[in-house]
Amino acid sequence: RQKEIAELRRDRAAWQQELSKQEQAAHHLEERIKEATKLSASLHKLEKELRVRRDQLLHLQRVGEERLRGQLEEWRKESEKRWAKSAADWERQREEEAKRQAHFGEIWRIQREYARRQMAELERWIEELEEQIKGS
């Protein structure tokens, strides 16, 4: 009987020791679970902040792209107006130059005709002068 009691005491001591180890392990596990829970909460908070920042950045990007598109469209319209005005100016200048050339051509024709008549008049005058010289 003493032997049984001693064996029971040894078993009880072993079980108490095992129970103590299990309690320590459970306590350690509880601490790890608390840490993991805190870490999970921190990660969820960080994830939420990152989503908010991502959404803000996407919004800013959209606003920037819209502004840039608007500026580009405005620049394109102004550029088209400048090109149209420039083309109209060039066309007007070309037409004016064509008119001047036509006018200069007409002036040249008139000057040439005037010079031809002057030469004819000069020849007639020379012939008259020669006849007067011969006749005198």
XYZ file of C-alpha atoms in Angstrom:
136
model
C 0.000 0.000 0.000
C 2.842 2.374 0.811
C 4.202 1.562 -2.527
C 0.930 2.450 -4.198
C 0.745 5.701 -2.275
C 4.310 6.574 -3.220
C 3.516 5.748 -6.832
C 0.355 7.842 -6.692
C 2.365 10.704 -5.209
C 4.929 10.400 -7.973
C 2.142 10.287 -10.559
C 0.448 13.259 -8.905
C 3.741 15.196 -8.848
C 4.345 14.328 -12.510
C 0.819 15.403 -13.385
C 1.170 18.604 -11.398
C 4.432 19.262 -13.140
C 2.786 18.518 -16.503
C -0.208 20.680 -15.527
C 2.154 23.493 -14.552
C 3.904 23.167 -17.930
C 0.527 23.172 -19.686
C -0.568 26.252 -17.696
C 2.681 28.016 -18.613
C 2.204 27.003 -22.242
C -1.424 28.197 -22.122
C -0.333 31.482 -20.517
C 2.401 31.874 -23.150
C -0.151 31.041 -25.856
C -2.587 33.627 -24.434
C 0.186 36.244 -24.532
C 0.969 35.312 -28.138
C -2.738 35.502 -29.015
C -2.962 38.972 -27.403
C 0.125 40.094 -29.353
C -1.282 38.617 -32.568
C -4.635 40.329 -31.920
C -2.888 43.671 -31.343
C -0.778 43.125 -34.447
C -3.878 42.185 -36.451
C -5.672 45.318 -35.225
C -2.623 47.420 -36.129
C -2.495 45.810 -39.559
C -6.205 46.455 -40.123
C -5.731 50.075 -39.056
C -2.733 50.406 -41.379
C -4.695 48.756 -44.196
C -7.543 51.229 -43.672
C -5.118 54.185 -43.661
C -3.468 52.863 -46.813
C -6.849 52.512 -48.532
C -7.755 56.073 -47.545
C -4.415 57.365 -48.849
C -4.732 55.289 -52.018
C -8.225 56.696 -52.591
C -6.925 60.220 -51.966
C -4.054 59.676 -54.390
C -6.387 58.214 -57.012
C -8.675 61.214 -56.578
C -5.743 63.620 -56.899
C -4.543 61.724 -59.947
C -7.998 61.921 -61.559
C -8.259 65.629 -60.763
C -4.761 66.193 -62.152
C -5.538 64.216 -65.294
C -8.805 66.104 -65.797
C -7.032 69.422 -65.310
C -4.289 68.350 -67.698
C -6.856 67.192 -70.274
C -8.645 70.529 -69.919
C -5.421 72.475 -70.336
C -4.418 70.324 -73.298
C -7.823 70.828 -74.927
C -7.617 74.587 -74.315
C -4.091 74.658 -75.763
C -5.256 72.599 -78.775
C -8.159 74.991 -79.434
C -5.911 78.044 -79.084
C -3.334 76.395 -81.335
C -6.000 75.639 -83.951
C -7.165 79.266 -83.766
C -3.579 80.489 -84.180
C -3.031 78.145 -87.134
C -6.325 79.191 -88.725
C -5.454 82.872 -88.235
C -1.953 82.265 -89.545
C -3.301 80.400 -92.582
C -5.814 83.201 -93.209
C -3.029 85.792 -92.868
C -0.837 83.848 -95.308
C -3.725 83.527 -97.757
C -4.509 87.242 -97.463
C -0.836 88.104 -98.002
C -0.667 85.728 -100.988
C -3.755 87.369 -102.508
C -2.322 90.842 -101.883
C 0.980 89.762 -103.445
C -0.887 88.346 -106.457
C -2.757 91.672 -106.805
C 0.525 93.594 -106.534
C 2.127 91.336 -109.128
C -0.837 91.833 -111.451
C -0.671 95.590 -110.809
C 3.084 95.628 -111.430
C 2.516 93.629 -114.619
C -0.012 96.197 -115.787
C 2.331 99.057 -114.851
C 5.159 97.315 -116.732
C 2.950 96.889 -119.817
C 1.931 100.566 -119.659
C 5.549 101.701 -119.134
C 6.714 99.532 -122.031
C 3.963 100.924 -124.283
C 4.838 104.458 -123.172
C 8.531 103.816 -123.882
C 7.662 102.323 -127.311
C 5.578 105.405 -128.155
C 8.313 107.692 -126.903
C 10.839 105.826 -129.080
C 8.498 106.091 -132.060
C 8.021 109.810 -131.368
C 11.773 110.214 -130.980
C 12.392 108.419 -134.296
C 9.779 110.585 -135.990
C 11.375 113.668 -134.491
C 14.844 112.511 -135.647
C 13.510 111.863 -139.162
C 11.943 115.320 -139.249
C 15.174 116.804 -138.011
C 17.167 114.902 -140.648
C 14.772 116.115 -143.371
C 15.116 119.672 -142.172
C 18.882 119.309 -142.173
C 18.806 117.846 -145.699
C 16.384 120.481 -146.866
C 18.378 123.386 -145.613
